[in-house]
Coordinates of C-alpha atoms in Angstrom, one line a residue:
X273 CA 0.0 0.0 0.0
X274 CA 2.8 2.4 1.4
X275 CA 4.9 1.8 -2.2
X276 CA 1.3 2.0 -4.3
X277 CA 1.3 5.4 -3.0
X278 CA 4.6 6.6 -3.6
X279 CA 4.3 5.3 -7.2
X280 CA 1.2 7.1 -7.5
X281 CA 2.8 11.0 -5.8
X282 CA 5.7 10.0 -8.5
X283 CA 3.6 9.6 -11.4
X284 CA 1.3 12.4 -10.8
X285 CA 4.5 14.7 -10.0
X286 CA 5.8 13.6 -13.6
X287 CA 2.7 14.7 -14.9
X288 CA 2.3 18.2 -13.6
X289 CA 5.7 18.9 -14.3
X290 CA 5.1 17.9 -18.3
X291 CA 1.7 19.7 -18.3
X292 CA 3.1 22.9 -16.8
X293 CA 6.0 23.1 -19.4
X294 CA 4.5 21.4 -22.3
X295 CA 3.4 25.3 -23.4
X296 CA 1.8 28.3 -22.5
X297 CA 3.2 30.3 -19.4
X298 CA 5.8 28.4 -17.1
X299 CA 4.0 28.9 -13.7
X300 CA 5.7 26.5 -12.5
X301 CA 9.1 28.0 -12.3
X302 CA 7.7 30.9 -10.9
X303 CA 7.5 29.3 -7.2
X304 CA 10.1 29.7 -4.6
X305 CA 12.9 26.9 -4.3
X306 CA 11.5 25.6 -1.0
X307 CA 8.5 24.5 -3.3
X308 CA 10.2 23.2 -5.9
X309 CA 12.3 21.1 -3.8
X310 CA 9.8 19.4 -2.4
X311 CA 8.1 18.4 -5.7
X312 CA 11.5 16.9 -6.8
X313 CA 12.0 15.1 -3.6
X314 CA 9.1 12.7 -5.0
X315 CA 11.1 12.2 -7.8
X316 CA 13.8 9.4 -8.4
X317 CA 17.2 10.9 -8.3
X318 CA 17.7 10.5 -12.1
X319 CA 14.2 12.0 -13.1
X320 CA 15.7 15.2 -10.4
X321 CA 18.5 15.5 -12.3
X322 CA 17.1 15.4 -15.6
X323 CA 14.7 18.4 -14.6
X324 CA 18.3 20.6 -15.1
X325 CA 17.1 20.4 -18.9
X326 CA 13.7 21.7 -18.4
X327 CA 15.2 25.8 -18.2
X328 CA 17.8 28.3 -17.0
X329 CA 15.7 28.6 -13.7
X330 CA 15.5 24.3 -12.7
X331 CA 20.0 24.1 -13.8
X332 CA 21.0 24.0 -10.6
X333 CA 18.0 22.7 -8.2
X334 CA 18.5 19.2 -8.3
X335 CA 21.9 20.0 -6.6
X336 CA 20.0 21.5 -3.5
X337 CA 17.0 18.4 -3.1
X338 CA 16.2 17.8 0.6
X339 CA 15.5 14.2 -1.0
X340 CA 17.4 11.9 -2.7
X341 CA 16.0 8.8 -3.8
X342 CA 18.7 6.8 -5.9
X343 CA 17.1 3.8 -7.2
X344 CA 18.7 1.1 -10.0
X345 CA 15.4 0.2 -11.7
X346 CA 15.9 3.7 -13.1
X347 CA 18.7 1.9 -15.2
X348 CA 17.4 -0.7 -17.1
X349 CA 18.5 -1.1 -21.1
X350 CA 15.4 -3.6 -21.8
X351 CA 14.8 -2.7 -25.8
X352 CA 11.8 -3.9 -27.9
X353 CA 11.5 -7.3 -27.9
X354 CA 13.5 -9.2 -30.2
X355 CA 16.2 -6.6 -30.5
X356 CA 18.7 -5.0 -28.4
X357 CA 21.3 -1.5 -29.0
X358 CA 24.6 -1.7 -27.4
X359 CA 26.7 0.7 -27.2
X360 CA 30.0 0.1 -25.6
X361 CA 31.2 3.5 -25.1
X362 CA 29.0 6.7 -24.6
X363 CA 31.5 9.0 -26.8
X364 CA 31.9 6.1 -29.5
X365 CA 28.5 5.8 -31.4
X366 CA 30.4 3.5 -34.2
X367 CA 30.6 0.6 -31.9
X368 CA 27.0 0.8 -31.5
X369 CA 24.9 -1.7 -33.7
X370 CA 21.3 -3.3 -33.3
X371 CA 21.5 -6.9 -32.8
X372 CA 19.0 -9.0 -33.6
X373 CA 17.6 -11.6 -31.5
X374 CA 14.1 -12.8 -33.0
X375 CA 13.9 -16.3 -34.6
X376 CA 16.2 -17.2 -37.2
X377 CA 18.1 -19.7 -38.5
X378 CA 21.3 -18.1 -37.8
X379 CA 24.1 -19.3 -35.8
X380 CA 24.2 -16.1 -33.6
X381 CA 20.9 -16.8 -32.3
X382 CA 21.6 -19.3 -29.9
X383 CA 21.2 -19.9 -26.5
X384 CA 24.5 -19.3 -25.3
X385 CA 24.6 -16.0 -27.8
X386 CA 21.5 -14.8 -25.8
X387 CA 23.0 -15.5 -22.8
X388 CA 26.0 -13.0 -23.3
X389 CA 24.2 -10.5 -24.2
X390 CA 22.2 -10.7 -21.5
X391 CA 25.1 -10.4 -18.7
X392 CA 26.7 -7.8 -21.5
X393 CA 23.3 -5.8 -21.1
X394 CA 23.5 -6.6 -17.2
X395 CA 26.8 -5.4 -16.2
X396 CA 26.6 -2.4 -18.7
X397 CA 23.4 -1.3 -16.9
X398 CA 25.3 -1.6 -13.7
X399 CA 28.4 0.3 -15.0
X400 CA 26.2 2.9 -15.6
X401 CA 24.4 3.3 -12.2
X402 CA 28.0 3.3 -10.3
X403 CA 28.8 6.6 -12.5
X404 CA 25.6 8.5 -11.9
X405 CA 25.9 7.1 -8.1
X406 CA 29.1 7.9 -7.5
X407 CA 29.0 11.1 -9.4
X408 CA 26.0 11.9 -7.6
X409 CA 26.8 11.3 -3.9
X410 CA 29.5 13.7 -4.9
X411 CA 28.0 16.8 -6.7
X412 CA 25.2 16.4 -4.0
X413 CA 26.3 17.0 -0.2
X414 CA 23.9 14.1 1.4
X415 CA 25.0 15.3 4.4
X416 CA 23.0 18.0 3.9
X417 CA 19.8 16.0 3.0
X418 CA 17.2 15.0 5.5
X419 CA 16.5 11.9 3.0
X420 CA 18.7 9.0 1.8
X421 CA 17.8 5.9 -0.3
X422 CA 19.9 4.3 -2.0
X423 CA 18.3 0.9 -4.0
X424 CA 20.1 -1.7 -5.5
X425 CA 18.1 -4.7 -7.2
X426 CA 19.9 -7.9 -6.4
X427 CA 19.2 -9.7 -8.7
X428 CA 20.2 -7.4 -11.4
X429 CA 23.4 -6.5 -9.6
X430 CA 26.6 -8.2 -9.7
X431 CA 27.8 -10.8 -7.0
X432 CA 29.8 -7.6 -5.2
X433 CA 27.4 -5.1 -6.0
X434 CA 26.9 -4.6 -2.2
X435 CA 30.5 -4.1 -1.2
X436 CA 31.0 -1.5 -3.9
X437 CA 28.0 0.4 -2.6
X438 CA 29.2 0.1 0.5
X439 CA 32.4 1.8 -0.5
X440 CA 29.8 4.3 -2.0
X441 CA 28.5 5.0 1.6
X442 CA 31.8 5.1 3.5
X443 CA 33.0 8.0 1.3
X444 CA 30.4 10.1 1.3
X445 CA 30.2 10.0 5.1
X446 CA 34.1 10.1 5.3
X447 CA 34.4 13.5 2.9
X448 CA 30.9 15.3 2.8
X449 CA 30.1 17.8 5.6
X450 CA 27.6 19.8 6.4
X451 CA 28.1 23.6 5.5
X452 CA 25.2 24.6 7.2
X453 CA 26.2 22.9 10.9
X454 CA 26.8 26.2 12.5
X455 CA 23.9 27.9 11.3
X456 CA 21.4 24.9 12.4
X457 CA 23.0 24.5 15.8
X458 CA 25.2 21.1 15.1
X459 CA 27.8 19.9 16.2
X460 CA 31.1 20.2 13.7
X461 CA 30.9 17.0 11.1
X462 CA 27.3 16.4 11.9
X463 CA 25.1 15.4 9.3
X464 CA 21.5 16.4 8.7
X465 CA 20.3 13.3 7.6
X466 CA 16.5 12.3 9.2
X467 CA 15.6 9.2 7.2
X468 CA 18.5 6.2 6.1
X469 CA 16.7 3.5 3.7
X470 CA 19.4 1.0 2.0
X471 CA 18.4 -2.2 0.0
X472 CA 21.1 -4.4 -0.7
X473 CA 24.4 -3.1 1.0
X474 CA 27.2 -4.7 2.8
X475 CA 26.6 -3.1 6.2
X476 CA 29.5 -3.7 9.3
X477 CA 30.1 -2.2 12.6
X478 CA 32.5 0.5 11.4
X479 CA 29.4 1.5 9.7
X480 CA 27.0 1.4 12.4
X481 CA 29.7 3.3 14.4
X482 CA 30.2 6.4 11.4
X483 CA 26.2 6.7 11.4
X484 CA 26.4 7.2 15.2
X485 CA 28.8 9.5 15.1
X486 CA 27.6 11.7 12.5
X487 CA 24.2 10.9 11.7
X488 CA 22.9 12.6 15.1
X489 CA 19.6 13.1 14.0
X490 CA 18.5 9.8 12.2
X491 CA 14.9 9.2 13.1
X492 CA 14.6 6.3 10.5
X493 CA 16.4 3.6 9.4
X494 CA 15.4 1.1 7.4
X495 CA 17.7 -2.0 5.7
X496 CA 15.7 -3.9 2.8
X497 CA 18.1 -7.5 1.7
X498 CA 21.3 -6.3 3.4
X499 CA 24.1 -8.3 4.6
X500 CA 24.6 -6.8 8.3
X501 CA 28.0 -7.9 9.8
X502 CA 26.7 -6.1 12.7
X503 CA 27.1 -6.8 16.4
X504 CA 24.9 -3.9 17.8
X505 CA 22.8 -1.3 16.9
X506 CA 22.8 1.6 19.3
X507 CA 20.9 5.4 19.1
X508 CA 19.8 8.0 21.1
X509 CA 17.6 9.5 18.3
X510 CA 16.0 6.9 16.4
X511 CA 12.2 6.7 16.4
X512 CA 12.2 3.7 13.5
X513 CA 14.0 0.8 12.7
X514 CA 13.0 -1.8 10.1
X515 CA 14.9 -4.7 9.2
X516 CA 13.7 -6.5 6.4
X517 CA 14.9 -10.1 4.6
X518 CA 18.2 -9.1 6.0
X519 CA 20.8 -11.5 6.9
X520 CA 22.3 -10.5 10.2
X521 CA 25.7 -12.4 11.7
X522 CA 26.1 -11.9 15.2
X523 CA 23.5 -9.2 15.7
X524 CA 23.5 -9.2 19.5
X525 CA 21.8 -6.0 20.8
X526 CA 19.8 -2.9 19.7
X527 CA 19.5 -0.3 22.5
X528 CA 17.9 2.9 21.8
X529 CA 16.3 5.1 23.7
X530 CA 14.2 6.9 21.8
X531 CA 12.5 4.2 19.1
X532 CA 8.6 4.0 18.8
X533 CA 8.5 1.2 15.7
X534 CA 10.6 -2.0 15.6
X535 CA 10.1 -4.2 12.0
X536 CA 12.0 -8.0 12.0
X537 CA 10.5 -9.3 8.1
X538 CA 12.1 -12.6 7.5
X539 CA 15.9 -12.3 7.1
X540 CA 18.1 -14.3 9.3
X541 CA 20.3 -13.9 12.5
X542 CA 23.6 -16.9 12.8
X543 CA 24.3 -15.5 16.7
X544 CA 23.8 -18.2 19.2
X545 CA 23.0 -15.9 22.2
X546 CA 19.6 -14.2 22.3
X547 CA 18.9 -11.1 20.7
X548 CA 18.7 -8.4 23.4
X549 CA 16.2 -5.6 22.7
X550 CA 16.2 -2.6 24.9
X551 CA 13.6 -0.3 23.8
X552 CA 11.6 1.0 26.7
X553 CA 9.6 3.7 24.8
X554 CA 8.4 1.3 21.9
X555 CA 4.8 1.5 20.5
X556 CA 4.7 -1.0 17.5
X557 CA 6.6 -4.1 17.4
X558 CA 6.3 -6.1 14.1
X559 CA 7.9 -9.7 14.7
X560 CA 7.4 -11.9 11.2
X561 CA 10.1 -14.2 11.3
X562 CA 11.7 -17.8 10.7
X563 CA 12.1 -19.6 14.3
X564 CA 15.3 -21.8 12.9
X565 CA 16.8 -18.5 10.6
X566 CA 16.8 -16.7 14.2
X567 CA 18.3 -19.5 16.4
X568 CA 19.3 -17.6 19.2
X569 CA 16.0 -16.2 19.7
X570 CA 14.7 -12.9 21.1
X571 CA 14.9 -11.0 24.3
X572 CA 12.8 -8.1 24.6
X573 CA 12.6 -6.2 28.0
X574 CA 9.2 -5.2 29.1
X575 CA 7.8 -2.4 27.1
X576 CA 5.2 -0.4 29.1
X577 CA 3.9 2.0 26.4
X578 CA 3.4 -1.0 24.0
X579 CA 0.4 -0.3 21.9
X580 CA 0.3 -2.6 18.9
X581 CA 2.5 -5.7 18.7
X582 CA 2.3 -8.6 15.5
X583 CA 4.1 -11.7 16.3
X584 CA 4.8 -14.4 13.6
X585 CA 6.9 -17.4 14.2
X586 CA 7.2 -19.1 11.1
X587 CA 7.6 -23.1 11.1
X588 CA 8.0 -22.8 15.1
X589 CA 5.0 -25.7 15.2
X590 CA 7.8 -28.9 14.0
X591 CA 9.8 -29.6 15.7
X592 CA 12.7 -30.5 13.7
X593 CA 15.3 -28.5 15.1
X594 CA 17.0 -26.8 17.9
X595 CA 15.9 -23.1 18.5
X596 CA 15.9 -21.1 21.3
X597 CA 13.0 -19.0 20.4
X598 CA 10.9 -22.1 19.9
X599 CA 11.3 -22.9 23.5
X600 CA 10.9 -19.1 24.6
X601 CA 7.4 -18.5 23.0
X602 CA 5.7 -17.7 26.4
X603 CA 8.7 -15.5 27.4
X604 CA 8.2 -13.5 24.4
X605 CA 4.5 -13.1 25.3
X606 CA 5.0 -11.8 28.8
X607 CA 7.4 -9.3 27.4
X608 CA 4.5 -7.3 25.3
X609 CA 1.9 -8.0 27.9
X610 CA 1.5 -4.1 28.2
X611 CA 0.2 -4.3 24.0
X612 CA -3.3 -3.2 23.2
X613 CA -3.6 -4.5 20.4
X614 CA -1.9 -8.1 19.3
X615 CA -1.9 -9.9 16.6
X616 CA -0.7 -14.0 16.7
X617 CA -0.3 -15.9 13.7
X618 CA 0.8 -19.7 13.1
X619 CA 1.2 -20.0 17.0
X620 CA 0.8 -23.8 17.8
X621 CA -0.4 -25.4 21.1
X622 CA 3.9 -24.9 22.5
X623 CA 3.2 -21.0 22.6
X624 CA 2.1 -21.5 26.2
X625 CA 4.6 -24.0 27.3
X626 CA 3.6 -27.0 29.6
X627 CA 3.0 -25.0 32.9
X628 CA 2.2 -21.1 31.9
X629 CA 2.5 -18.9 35.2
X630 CA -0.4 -16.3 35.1
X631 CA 0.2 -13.2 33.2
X632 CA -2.0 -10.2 33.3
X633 CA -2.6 -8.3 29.7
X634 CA -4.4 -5.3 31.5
X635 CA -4.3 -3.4 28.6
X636 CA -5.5 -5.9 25.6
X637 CA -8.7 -4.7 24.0
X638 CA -8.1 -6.3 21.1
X639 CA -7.0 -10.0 20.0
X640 CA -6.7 -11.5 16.7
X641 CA -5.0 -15.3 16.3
X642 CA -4.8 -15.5 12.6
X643 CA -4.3 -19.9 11.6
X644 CA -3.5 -20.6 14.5
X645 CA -3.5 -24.0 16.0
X646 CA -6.6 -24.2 18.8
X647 CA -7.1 -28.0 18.7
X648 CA -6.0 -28.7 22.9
X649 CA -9.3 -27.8 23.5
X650 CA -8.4 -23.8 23.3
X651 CA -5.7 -23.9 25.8
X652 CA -4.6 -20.6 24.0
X653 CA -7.3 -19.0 24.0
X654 CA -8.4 -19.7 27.4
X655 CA -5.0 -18.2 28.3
X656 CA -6.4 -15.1 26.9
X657 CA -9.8 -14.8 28.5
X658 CA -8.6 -15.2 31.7
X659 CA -5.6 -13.0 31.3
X660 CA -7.6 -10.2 30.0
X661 CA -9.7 -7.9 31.9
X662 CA -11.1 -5.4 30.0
X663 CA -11.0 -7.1 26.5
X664 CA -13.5 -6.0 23.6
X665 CA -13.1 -8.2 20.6
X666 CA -11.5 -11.6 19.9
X667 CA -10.9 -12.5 15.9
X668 CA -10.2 -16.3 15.5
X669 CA -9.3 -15.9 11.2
X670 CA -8.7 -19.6 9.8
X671 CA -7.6 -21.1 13.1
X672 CA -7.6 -25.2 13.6
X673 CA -10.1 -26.0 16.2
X674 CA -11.1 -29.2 18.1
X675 CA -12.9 -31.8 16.1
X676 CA -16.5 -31.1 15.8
X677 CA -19.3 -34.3 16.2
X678 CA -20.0 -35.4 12.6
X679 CA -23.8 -35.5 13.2
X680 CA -25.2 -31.4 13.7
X681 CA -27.0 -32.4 16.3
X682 CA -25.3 -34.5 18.8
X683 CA -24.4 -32.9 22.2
X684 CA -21.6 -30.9 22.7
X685 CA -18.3 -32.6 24.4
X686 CA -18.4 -32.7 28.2
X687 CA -14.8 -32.9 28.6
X688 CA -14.4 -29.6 26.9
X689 CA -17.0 -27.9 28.2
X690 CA -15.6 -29.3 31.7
X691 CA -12.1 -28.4 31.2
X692 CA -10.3 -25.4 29.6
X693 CA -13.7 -23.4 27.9
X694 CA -14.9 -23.2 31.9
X695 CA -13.0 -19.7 31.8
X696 CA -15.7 -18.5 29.6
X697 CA -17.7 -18.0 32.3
X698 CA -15.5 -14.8 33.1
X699 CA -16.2 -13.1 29.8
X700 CA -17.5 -9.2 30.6
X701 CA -21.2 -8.8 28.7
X702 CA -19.4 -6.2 26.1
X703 CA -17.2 -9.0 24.5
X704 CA -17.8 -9.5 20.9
X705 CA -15.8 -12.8 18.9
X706 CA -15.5 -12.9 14.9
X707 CA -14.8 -16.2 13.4
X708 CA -13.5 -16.6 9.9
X709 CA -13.3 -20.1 8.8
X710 CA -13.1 -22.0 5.6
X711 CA -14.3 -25.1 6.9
X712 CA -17.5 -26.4 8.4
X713 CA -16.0 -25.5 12.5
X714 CA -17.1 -22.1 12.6
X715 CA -20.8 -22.8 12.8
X716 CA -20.0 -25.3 16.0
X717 CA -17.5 -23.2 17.7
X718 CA -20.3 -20.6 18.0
X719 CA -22.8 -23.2 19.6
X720 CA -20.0 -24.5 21.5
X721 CA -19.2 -20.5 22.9
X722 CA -23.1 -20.1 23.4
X723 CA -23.0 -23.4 25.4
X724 CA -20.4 -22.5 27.9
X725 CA -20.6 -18.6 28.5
X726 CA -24.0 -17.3 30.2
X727 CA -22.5 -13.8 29.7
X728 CA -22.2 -13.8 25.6
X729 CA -24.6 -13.0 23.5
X730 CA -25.7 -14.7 20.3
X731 CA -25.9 -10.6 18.3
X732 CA -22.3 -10.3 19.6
X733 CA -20.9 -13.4 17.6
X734 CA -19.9 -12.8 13.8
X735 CA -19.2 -15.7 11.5
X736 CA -17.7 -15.4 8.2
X737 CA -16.7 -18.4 5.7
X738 CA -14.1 -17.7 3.6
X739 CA -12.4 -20.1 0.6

C-alpha cells in the first residue's frame, strides 16, 4: 500500500511537471525553491537530475533536493523485444549496432549468444548506475539531505554489487560535511540526515559506528536484503527501525532510547545468544520471522507503552530443530503483555509452554490469532480470557479448532465444556468474537461458545466463511 502510494505522488508529480512546461506560461518556475524542492523530492534521483534540462531557472536545483532517492530500476536497457542496442562507449557511437535476437536460423541466435548478451546488457546497466551514483553522492552533499535511499536490485546486480555500494557510503560519510552545521546548531561534522533506507548493502560495525557519530539526527532507518556484519545497533535519536529479509551475523543488541517502531521481516540472524532488545519507549513491534533462521531467539525487556504488537513465528509448530526462540514463545508473550492491540499468527499449542505462570494483559482490548493451532481444547485461547480484563473483541481468522461431532446435532463434548472453555464464564457482557473459517467449524465453535458462557450474547458473535 505504502509503495502504491509513492508510485502514485511519482507519477502524478511527472505529470504536472510535463503539463506545466508542455506550453503556455511556465508557472511553475515561478515558485520559490523551498517549493520546488519538495516536488523533486518525489522524484527518483535520475528524473531530479534530468529536470536541469527543463530551463535556466531548474539548472542547478536538483543540486540542492532535501531528497534523494537513488534507485537502480531507473537503469534498465530492456529494448523492444527481439532486439537489443549496445553501445559500448557513450562517446563512441560506431561501436554501436542493433542486434537481432528474434527467430532465425542463424548461428548467432543461440542460447548461449543470448546468454552474453544478457550479462553484457547486465553489467553495462550496472556500470552505468555506479557513475551516476558515485558522481552523484559527490555533486550532492547528502549530508545535507534530510533523505537518503539508496536501492540496489539484487538480482540485477553483480555478485559484489553490495560491497562496492558500500564503499559508495563510507566516502560520502568520510568526505561530505555539512556547510550549514553552525547555522542549524550542530555539532562540527554532523550530518542532517532524518531518514536512512538501503536495500542491498554490505553493512558492518565501522558503519554502524560512522552513522552514530555523525548521523545525530536519524529518526529512520530502514535495511531492505542487506548483509549486516553487525554486532549492535545503538541510538539515542531513532524513532524507527526496520529490518527486512536481511541477513544478520552476530546481531546481539539494539539499544535505543528513543525508538517508537521495531520491524523484523524474515531475514536471518547466525548469533547463538539471544537477541537483546532494549527499547523502553516502543509503541509498534512487528515480529514476522523464521524460528530456525533466528536461532538464538529474542529478548525483549518489558515495554510499558506497547500499543500494537504482530508476532509471527514461522515453522516454530515442528519440531525438527533446535531453537531457542521455539522454547521461549511464552517468554516472548509476557514481554508485550502491556500491547493493546496483538496480533498472533501460526502460534501452535507450544506457545504457552507446559506450565504457563499467570500473566495479566491489563491493557489488551483487542485479539486477533490468525491460523493458528486451537485443537487442545483452546488452551490458547483460554490463556487469553482469563488474562484479560477489559478485553472487547476476539478474531479467530482460519484457526484449527477441536474436532466437531459429525452429526449437527449431537451434544456438545463434556470434557471440553468441563475443562479449559470453563473460563468463559469470566467473559465481561461487552465482549464480541468474529470467526472466519473456511471449513465447516465455525458454525459449532459458535454453539459450542453459546453453550459455555452465560454472559455472551448470540448478536455479539460474527461468522464469516471464507475459501
Amino acid at each position: 500500500m505504502e509503495l502504491d502510494d509513492a508510485f502514485r505522488k511519482r507519477a502524478c508529480v511527472s505529470g504536472v511537471i510535463e503539463r506545466c512546461l508542455a506550453g503556455g506560461p511556465d508557472r511553475l518556475s515561478s515558485l520559490p525553491d523551498s517549493l520546488l524542492h519538495i516536488i523533486m523530492s518525489f522524484l527518483k534521483a535520475r528524473q531530479a537530475v534530468q529536470t536541469c534540462l527543463l530551463s535556466t531557472r531548474w539548472r542547478h536545483l536538483w543540486r540542492s533536493v532535501p531528497c534523494l532517492d537513488i534507485d537502480f530500476d531507473e537503469f534498465n536497457k530492456a529494448s523492444p523485444s527481439g532486439v537489443k542496442r549496445i553501445c559500448l562507449s557513450s562517446s563512441d557511437e560506431s561501436s554501436c549496432s542493433d542486434i537481432d535476437t528474434s527467430d532465425s536460423d542463424s548461428d548467432s541466435d543461440s542460447d548461449s549468444d543470448r546468454e552474453q548478451l544478457h550479462h553484457f546488457i547486465k553489467y553495462k546497466d550496472w556500470e552505468d548506475f555506479e557513475d551516476f551514483a558515485v558522481t552523484l553522492m559527490h555533486r550532492c552533499n547528502i549530508a545535507q539531505l534530510d533523505s537518503f535511499r539508496l536501492n540496489i536490485v539484487r538480482s540485477r546486480a553483480p555478485v559484489f554489487g553490495n560491497r562496492l555500494a558500500a564503499g559508495w557510503l563510507r566516502r560520502a560519510m568520510k568526505y561530505c560535511t555539512p556547510d550549514r552545521a553552525s547555522k542549524l546548531g550542530l555539532t562540527s561534522g554532523s550530518w542532517c540526515l532524518k531518514r536512512l533506507h538501503l536495500c542491498h548493502v554490505l553493512l558492518d560495525d565501522h558503519f554502524v559506528k560512522r552513522v552514530s557519530s555523525v548521523c545525530c539526527s536519524l529518526e529512520e532507518l530502514e535495511l531492505d536484503d542487506c548483509s549486516c556484519r553487525i554486532q549492535s545497533i545503538t541510538s539515542n535519536s531513532l524513532k524507527t527501525l526496520v529490518l527486512r529479509k536481511c541477513r544478520c551475523h552476530r546481531l546481539c543488541e539494539i539499544i535505543s532510547p528513543t525508538l517508537k517502531t521495531l520491524v523484523f521481516d524474515g531475514g536471518l540472524n547466525t548469533a547463538a545468544c539471544a537477541l537483546v532488545i532494549l527499547v523502553p519507549a516502543l509503541a509498534y513491534l512487528h515480529l514476522a520471522v523464521n524460528v530456525y533462521r533466528f536461532c538464538g531467539g529474542f529478548s525483549l525487556n518489558e515495554v510499558p507503552s506497547l500499543g500494537k504488537a504482530f508476532i509471527h513465528l514461522l515453522d516454530h509448530k515442528y519440531n525438527h530443530a533446535r531453537s531457542k526462540l521455539d522454547g521461549d514463545q511464552f517468554k516472548l508473550l509476557c514481554s508485550i503483555s502491556n500491547s493493546t492491540n496483538l496480533e498472533l499468527s501460526g502460534v501452535g499449542t507450544r506457545v504457552l509452554g507446559k506450565e504457563p505462570r499467570f500473566q495479566e494483559f491489563k491493557n489488551l482490548r483487542n485479539l486477533l490469532l490468525d491460523d493458528c493451532d486451537l485443537s487442545d481444547n483452546f488452551r490458547t485461547l483460554v490463556f487469553f480470557l482469563r488474562s484479560s480484563p477489559i478485553l472487547e473483541k476476539i478474531t479467530l481468522r482460519c484457526c484449527k479448532f477441536p474436532k466437531c461431532p459429525k452429526k449437527r446435532h449431537m451434544p456438545i463434548r463434556n470434557e471440553i465444556a468441563s475443562s479449559e472453555l470453563r473460563g468463559l464464564d469470566l467473559l465481561c457482557e461487552n465482549l464480541k468474537f468474529e470467526i472466519i473459517y473456511n471449513d465447516g467449524y465455525g458454525p459449532h465453535l459458535m454453539r459450542l461458545l453459546l453453550h459455555i458462557s452465560v454472559n455472551l450474547s448470540k448478536n455479539n458473535i460474527k461468522l464469516t466463511k471464507v475459501d
